[in-house]
PDB file of C-alpha atoms in Angstrom:
ATOM      1  CA  UNK A   1     145.761  80.320 143.534  1.00 48.00           C
ATOM      2  CA  UNK A   2     143.245  80.604 140.570  1.00 49.00           C
ATOM      3  CA  UNK A   3     140.874  83.786 139.742  1.00 46.00           C
ATOM      4  CA  UNK A   4     137.048  83.747 138.545  1.00 42.00           C
ATOM      5  CA  UNK A   5     136.315  86.896 136.669  1.00 41.00           C
ATOM      6  CA  UNK A   6     132.674  87.598 136.602  1.00 44.00           C
ATOM      7  CA  UNK A   7     131.684  89.142 133.077  1.00 46.00           C
ATOM      8  CA  UNK A   8     130.223  92.532 133.736  1.00 49.00           C
ATOM      9  CA  UNK A   9     127.766  93.798 131.592  1.00 50.00           C
ATOM     10  CA  UNK A  10     130.061  95.832 129.108  1.00 56.00           C
ATOM     11  CA  UNK A  11     131.925  92.196 128.259  1.00 79.00           C
ATOM     12  CA  UNK A  12     128.357  90.500 128.425  1.00 92.00           C
ATOM     13  CA  UNK A  13     126.883  89.360 125.144  1.00 94.00           C
ATOM     14  CA  UNK A  14     123.610  90.206 123.820  1.00 95.00           C
ATOM     15  CA  UNK A  15     122.542  86.205 123.919  1.00 96.00           C
ATOM     16  CA  UNK A  16     124.045  85.886 128.095  1.00 95.00           C
ATOM     17  CA  UNK A  17     121.855  89.117 128.704  1.00 96.00           C
ATOM     18  CA  UNK A  18     118.781  87.201 126.668  1.00 96.00           C
ATOM     19  CA  UNK A  19     119.312  84.035 128.627  1.00 96.00           C
ATOM     20  CA  UNK A  20     119.210  85.880 131.819  1.00 96.00           C
ATOM     21  CA  UNK A  21     116.057  87.380 130.513  1.00 96.00           C
ATOM     22  CA  UNK A  22     114.347  84.219 130.149  1.00 96.00           C
ATOM     23  CA  UNK A  23     115.395  83.314 133.531  1.00 95.00           C
ATOM     24  CA  UNK A  24     114.240  86.273 134.757  1.00 95.00           C
ATOM     25  CA  UNK A  25     110.920  86.114 133.037  1.00 95.00           C
ATOM     26  CA  UNK A  26     110.631  82.513 134.008  1.00 95.00           C
ATOM     27  CA  UNK A  27     110.570  82.924 137.277  1.00 95.00           C
ATOM     28  CA  UNK A  28     108.030  85.645 136.896  1.00 94.00           C
ATOM     29  CA  UNK A  29     105.143  83.300 135.593  1.00 94.00           C
ATOM     30  CA  UNK A  30     105.581  83.845 132.002  1.00 92.00           C
ATOM     31  CA  UNK A  31     103.870  80.620 130.254  1.00 93.00           C
ATOM     32  CA  UNK A  32     106.156  77.942 128.381  1.00 94.00           C
ATOM     33  CA  UNK A  33     104.579  79.120 125.131  1.00 93.00           C
ATOM     34  CA  UNK A  34     105.694  82.866 125.708  1.00 94.00           C
ATOM     35  CA  UNK A  35     109.024  81.388 126.510  1.00 95.00           C
ATOM     36  CA  UNK A  36     109.394  79.225 123.431  1.00 95.00           C
ATOM     37  CA  UNK A  37     107.973  82.231 121.305  1.00 95.00           C
ATOM     38  CA  UNK A  38     111.077  84.446 122.965  1.00 96.00           C
ATOM     39  CA  UNK A  39     113.301  81.783 122.059  1.00 96.00           C
ATOM     40  CA  UNK A  40     111.966  80.992 118.792  1.00 96.00           C
ATOM     41  CA  UNK A  41     111.981  84.863 118.264  1.00 96.00           C
ATOM     42  CA  UNK A  42     115.531  85.458 119.387  1.00 96.00           C
ATOM     43  CA  UNK A  43     116.951  82.522 116.987  1.00 96.00           C
ATOM     44  CA  UNK A  44     115.139  84.476 114.370  1.00 95.00           C
ATOM     45  CA  UNK A  45     116.666  87.478 115.219  1.00 95.00           C
ATOM     46  CA  UNK A  46     120.211  86.020 115.811  1.00 95.00           C
ATOM     47  CA  UNK A  47     120.381  85.336 111.854  1.00 94.00           C
ATOM     48  CA  UNK A  48     120.159  88.975 111.343  1.00 94.00           C
ATOM     49  CA  UNK A  49     122.160  90.641 114.581  1.00 94.00           C
ATOM     50  CA  UNK A  50     125.080  89.371 115.955  1.00 94.00           C
ATOM     51  CA  UNK A  51     124.251  88.076 119.161  1.00 94.00           C
ATOM     52  CA  UNK A  52     127.764  87.555 120.402  1.00 95.00           C
ATOM     53  CA  UNK A  53     128.380  91.111 120.457  1.00 94.00           C
ATOM     54  CA  UNK A  54     128.541  92.999 123.852  1.00 94.00           C
ATOM     55  CA  UNK A  55     125.317  94.636 125.256  1.00 93.00           C
ATOM     56  CA  UNK A  56     126.863  97.476 125.100  1.00 90.00           C
ATOM     57  CA  UNK A  57     127.224  98.062 121.567  1.00 91.00           C
ATOM     58  CA  UNK A  58     123.551  97.674 121.065  1.00 91.00           C
ATOM     59  CA  UNK A  59     122.561 100.843 119.222  1.00 91.00           C
ATOM     60  CA  UNK A  60     119.491 102.050 117.251  1.00 90.00           C
ATOM     61  CA  UNK A  61     121.836 102.258 114.014  1.00 92.00           C
ATOM     62  CA  UNK A  62     122.606  98.401 114.586  1.00 93.00           C
ATOM     63  CA  UNK A  63     118.949  97.726 115.401  1.00 93.00           C
ATOM     64  CA  UNK A  64     117.599  99.752 112.361  1.00 93.00           C
ATOM     65  CA  UNK A  65     120.568  97.451 110.233  1.00 93.00           C
ATOM     66  CA  UNK A  66     118.908  94.531 111.390  1.00 93.00           C
ATOM     67  CA  UNK A  67     115.459  95.224 110.288  1.00 93.00           C
ATOM     68  CA  UNK A  68     116.649  96.230 107.285  1.00 93.00           C
ATOM     69  CA  UNK A  69     118.261  92.680 106.642  1.00 94.00           C
ATOM     70  CA  UNK A  70     114.829  91.732 107.531  1.00 94.00           C
ATOM     71  CA  UNK A  71     113.157  93.419 104.751  1.00 93.00           C
ATOM     72  CA  UNK A  72     115.930  92.874 102.375  1.00 95.00           C
ATOM     73  CA  UNK A  73     115.589  88.902 102.986  1.00 95.00           C
ATOM     74  CA  UNK A  74     111.614  89.407 102.248  1.00 92.00           C
ATOM     75  CA  UNK A  75     109.951  89.085 105.935  1.00 92.00           C
ATOM     76  CA  UNK A  76     106.836  89.359 106.145  1.00 90.00           C
ATOM     77  CA  UNK A  77     105.716  92.597 107.632  1.00 89.00           C
ATOM     78  CA  UNK A  78     103.806  90.798 110.548  1.00 88.00           C
ATOM     79  CA  UNK A  79     107.079  88.572 111.237  1.00 91.00           C
ATOM     80  CA  UNK A  80     109.233  91.784 111.426  1.00 92.00           C
ATOM     81  CA  UNK A  81     106.417  93.467 113.530  1.00 92.00           C
ATOM     82  CA  UNK A  82     106.498  90.144 116.003  1.00 93.00           C
ATOM     83  CA  UNK A  83     110.477  90.161 116.071  1.00 94.00           C
ATOM     84  CA  UNK A  84     110.736  93.584 116.834  1.00 93.00           C
ATOM     85  CA  UNK A  85     107.718  93.426 119.592  1.00 93.00           C
ATOM     86  CA  UNK A  86     109.895  90.283 120.997  1.00 94.00           C
ATOM     87  CA  UNK A  87     113.055  92.253 121.239  1.00 95.00           C
ATOM     88  CA  UNK A  88     111.575  95.426 122.266  1.00 94.00           C
ATOM     89  CA  UNK A  89     110.362  93.841 125.431  1.00 94.00           C
ATOM     90  CA  UNK A  90     113.654  92.365 126.038  1.00 95.00           C
ATOM     91  CA  UNK A  91     115.283  95.750 125.155  1.00 94.00           C
ATOM     92  CA  UNK A  92     112.959  97.265 128.017  1.00 94.00           C
ATOM     93  CA  UNK A  93     114.158  95.269 130.546  1.00 95.00           C
ATOM     94  CA  UNK A  94     117.695  95.335 130.262  1.00 94.00           C
ATOM     95  CA  UNK A  95     116.975  99.523 130.682  1.00 93.00           C
ATOM     96  CA  UNK A  96     115.472  98.173 133.664  1.00 94.00           C
ATOM     97  CA  UNK A  97     118.590  96.249 134.688  1.00 93.00           C
ATOM     98  CA  UNK A  98     120.928  98.991 133.631  1.00 92.00           C
ATOM     99  CA  UNK A  99     122.397  96.583 130.589  1.00 92.00           C
ATOM    100  CA  UNK A 100     121.852  98.898 127.566  1.00 90.00           C
ATOM    101  CA  UNK A 101     120.385 101.947 126.809  1.00 90.00           C
ATOM    102  CA  UNK A 102     119.268 100.795 123.526  1.00 89.00           C
ATOM    103  CA  UNK A 103     115.462 100.872 122.626  1.00 88.00           C
ATOM    104  CA  UNK A 104     113.509  99.938 119.737  1.00 87.00           C
ATOM    105  CA  UNK A 105     110.858 101.055 117.977  1.00 85.00           C
ATOM    106  CA  UNK A 106     107.901  98.650 117.392  1.00 83.00           C
ATOM    107  CA  UNK A 107     107.959  97.622 113.355  1.00 83.00           C
ATOM    108  CA  UNK A 108     104.735  98.812 111.651  1.00 84.00           C
ATOM    109  CA  UNK A 109     103.266  96.283 109.890  1.00 73.00           C
ATOM    110  CA  UNK A 110     100.886  97.173 106.680  1.00 74.00           C
ATOM    111  CA  UNK A 111      97.490  96.003 107.050  1.00 74.00           C
ATOM    112  CA  UNK A 112      96.357  93.090 105.325  1.00 74.00           C
ATOM    113  CA  UNK A 113      92.600  93.773 104.063  1.00 79.00           C
ATOM    114  CA  UNK A 114      91.065  90.095 104.051  1.00 81.00           C
ATOM    115  CA  UNK A 115      88.474  89.590 101.632  1.00 87.00           C
ATOM    116  CA  UNK A 116      85.022  89.044 102.916  1.00 87.00           C
ATOM    117  CA  UNK A 117      82.175  86.762 101.480  1.00 86.00           C
ATOM    118  CA  UNK A 118      80.211  88.081  99.811  1.00 90.00           C
ATOM    119  CA  UNK A 119      76.167  88.081 100.597  1.00 90.00           C
ATOM    120  CA  UNK A 120      75.537  84.910  97.581  1.00 91.00           C
ATOM    121  CA  UNK A 121      78.413  83.350  99.141  1.00 89.00           C
ATOM    122  CA  UNK A 122      77.386  83.528 102.870  1.00 84.00           C
ATOM    123  CA  UNK A 123      73.899  82.056 101.897  1.00 86.00           C
ATOM    124  CA  UNK A 124      75.339  79.254 100.303  1.00 84.00           C
ATOM    125  CA  UNK A 125      77.787  78.519 103.183  1.00 80.00           C
ATOM    126  CA  UNK A 126      74.290  78.680 105.667  1.00 85.00           C
ATOM    127  CA  UNK A 127      72.053  77.253 103.524  1.00 88.00           C
ATOM    128  CA  UNK A 128      71.265  73.692 105.285  1.00 90.00           C
ATOM    129  CA  UNK A 129      71.924  71.095 103.103  1.00 91.00           C
ATOM    130  CA  UNK A 130      69.625  68.115 102.020  1.00 90.00           C
ATOM    131  CA  UNK A 131      68.689  65.047 104.006  1.00 89.00           C
ATOM    132  CA  UNK A 132      70.383  63.259 101.304  1.00 92.00           C
ATOM    133  CA  UNK A 133      73.876  64.880 100.996  1.00 91.00           C
ATOM    134  CA  UNK A 134      77.023  63.249 101.792  1.00 93.00           C
ATOM    135  CA  UNK A 135      78.682  63.680 105.292  1.00 94.00           C
ATOM    136  CA  UNK A 136      81.302  65.810 104.416  1.00 92.00           C
ATOM    137  CA  UNK A 137      78.920  68.290 103.076  1.00 90.00           C
ATOM    138  CA  UNK A 138      76.666  68.309 106.470  1.00 91.00           C
ATOM    139  CA  UNK A 139      79.820  68.410 108.358  1.00 89.00           C
ATOM    140  CA  UNK A 140      81.134  71.391 106.761  1.00 89.00           C
ATOM    141  CA  UNK A 141      77.861  73.049 107.280  1.00 89.00           C
ATOM    142  CA  UNK A 142      77.691  72.137 111.251  1.00 88.00           C
ATOM    143  CA  UNK A 143      81.094  73.612 111.577  1.00 87.00           C
ATOM    144  CA  UNK A 144      80.693  76.759 109.730  1.00 86.00           C
ATOM    145  CA  UNK A 145      77.539  77.418 111.876  1.00 87.00           C
ATOM    146  CA  UNK A 146      78.990  76.380 114.936  1.00 88.00           C
ATOM    147  CA  UNK A 147      81.815  78.895 114.169  1.00 86.00           C
ATOM    148  CA  UNK A 148      79.463  81.916 112.969  1.00 84.00           C
ATOM    149  CA  UNK A 149      77.173  80.926 116.016  1.00 86.00           C
ATOM    150  CA  UNK A 150      79.888  80.417 119.248  1.00 88.00           C
ATOM    151  CA  UNK A 151      82.733  82.932 117.991  1.00 86.00           C
ATOM    152  CA  UNK A 152      85.599  80.355 118.422  1.00 88.00           C
ATOM    153  CA  UNK A 153      88.364  80.232 116.330  1.00 87.00           C
ATOM    154  CA  UNK A 154      89.456  77.564 113.869  1.00 85.00           C
ATOM    155  CA  UNK A 155      91.975  75.584 116.243  1.00 87.00           C
ATOM    156  CA  UNK A 156      89.608  75.846 119.078  1.00 89.00           C
ATOM    157  CA  UNK A 157      86.884  73.706 117.157  1.00 88.00           C
ATOM    158  CA  UNK A 158      89.669  71.418 115.727  1.00 89.00           C
ATOM    159  CA  UNK A 159      90.620  70.646 119.766  1.00 91.00           C
ATOM    160  CA  UNK A 160      87.047  69.772 120.492  1.00 91.00           C
ATOM    161  CA  UNK A 161      86.695  65.966 120.730  1.00 92.00           C
ATOM    162  CA  UNK A 162      83.831  63.434 121.064  1.00 92.00           C
ATOM    163  CA  UNK A 163      84.062  63.610 125.358  1.00 94.00           C
ATOM    164  CA  UNK A 164      83.801  67.673 125.286  1.00 92.00           C
ATOM    165  CA  UNK A 165      80.330  67.142 123.731  1.00 91.00           C
ATOM    166  CA  UNK A 166      77.325  66.745 125.979  1.00 92.00           C
ATOM    167  CA  UNK A 167      74.222  67.068 123.446  1.00 91.00           C
ATOM    168  CA  UNK A 168      71.916  66.216 127.100  1.00 93.00           C
ATOM    169  CA  UNK A 169      72.794  69.449 128.596  1.00 93.00           C
ATOM    170  CA  UNK A 170      73.783  71.238 125.467  1.00 90.00           C
ATOM    171  CA  UNK A 171      77.452  72.170 126.135  1.00 91.00           C
ATOM    172  CA  UNK A 172      80.756  71.727 124.954  1.00 90.00           C
ATOM    173  CA  UNK A 173      83.721  71.991 126.740  1.00 90.00           C
ATOM    174  CA  UNK A 174      86.257  74.164 125.131  1.00 90.00           C
ATOM    175  CA  UNK A 175      89.691  73.162 125.864  1.00 86.00           C
ATOM    176  CA  UNK A 176      91.830  75.148 123.834  1.00 83.00           C
ATOM    177  CA  UNK A 177      91.101  78.444 123.146  1.00 81.00           C
TER     178      UNK A 177
END
């Protein structure tokens, strides 16, 4: 007679529990893109954390060492912040389900101050081109004005198709926001 042993939480690996977490959040209706991000982040985390270890071996020391490894490898602050956010969601779910008591603080990314345009540069960007300008110059002027007036992001503008523009009604359908 064969016996099947059920995996207990003490024997379950971080990876096994993460797969259960993905099933759980999928059944809750999390978007496919979010699931893909979770999986991508977990893959990146698994390069610095032994995901074959039992879930009950996770500790703040192990998690701190993972973050130190990421910093040592030169990962950007924003990447480490993203990975720790995903891992914190996973660990919160694990705590609710009783798999572990481990917790993680969100990594504080240093804010980068982006350089802004000077008044002169803005005037140059917003100046209407001459009527005999090249197509590229006119197109760029239209895009800059559209971005400033609509508040759309660059990815939204890149996804606008000819069929999305209704000049008669003065409307544009935004398929990607």
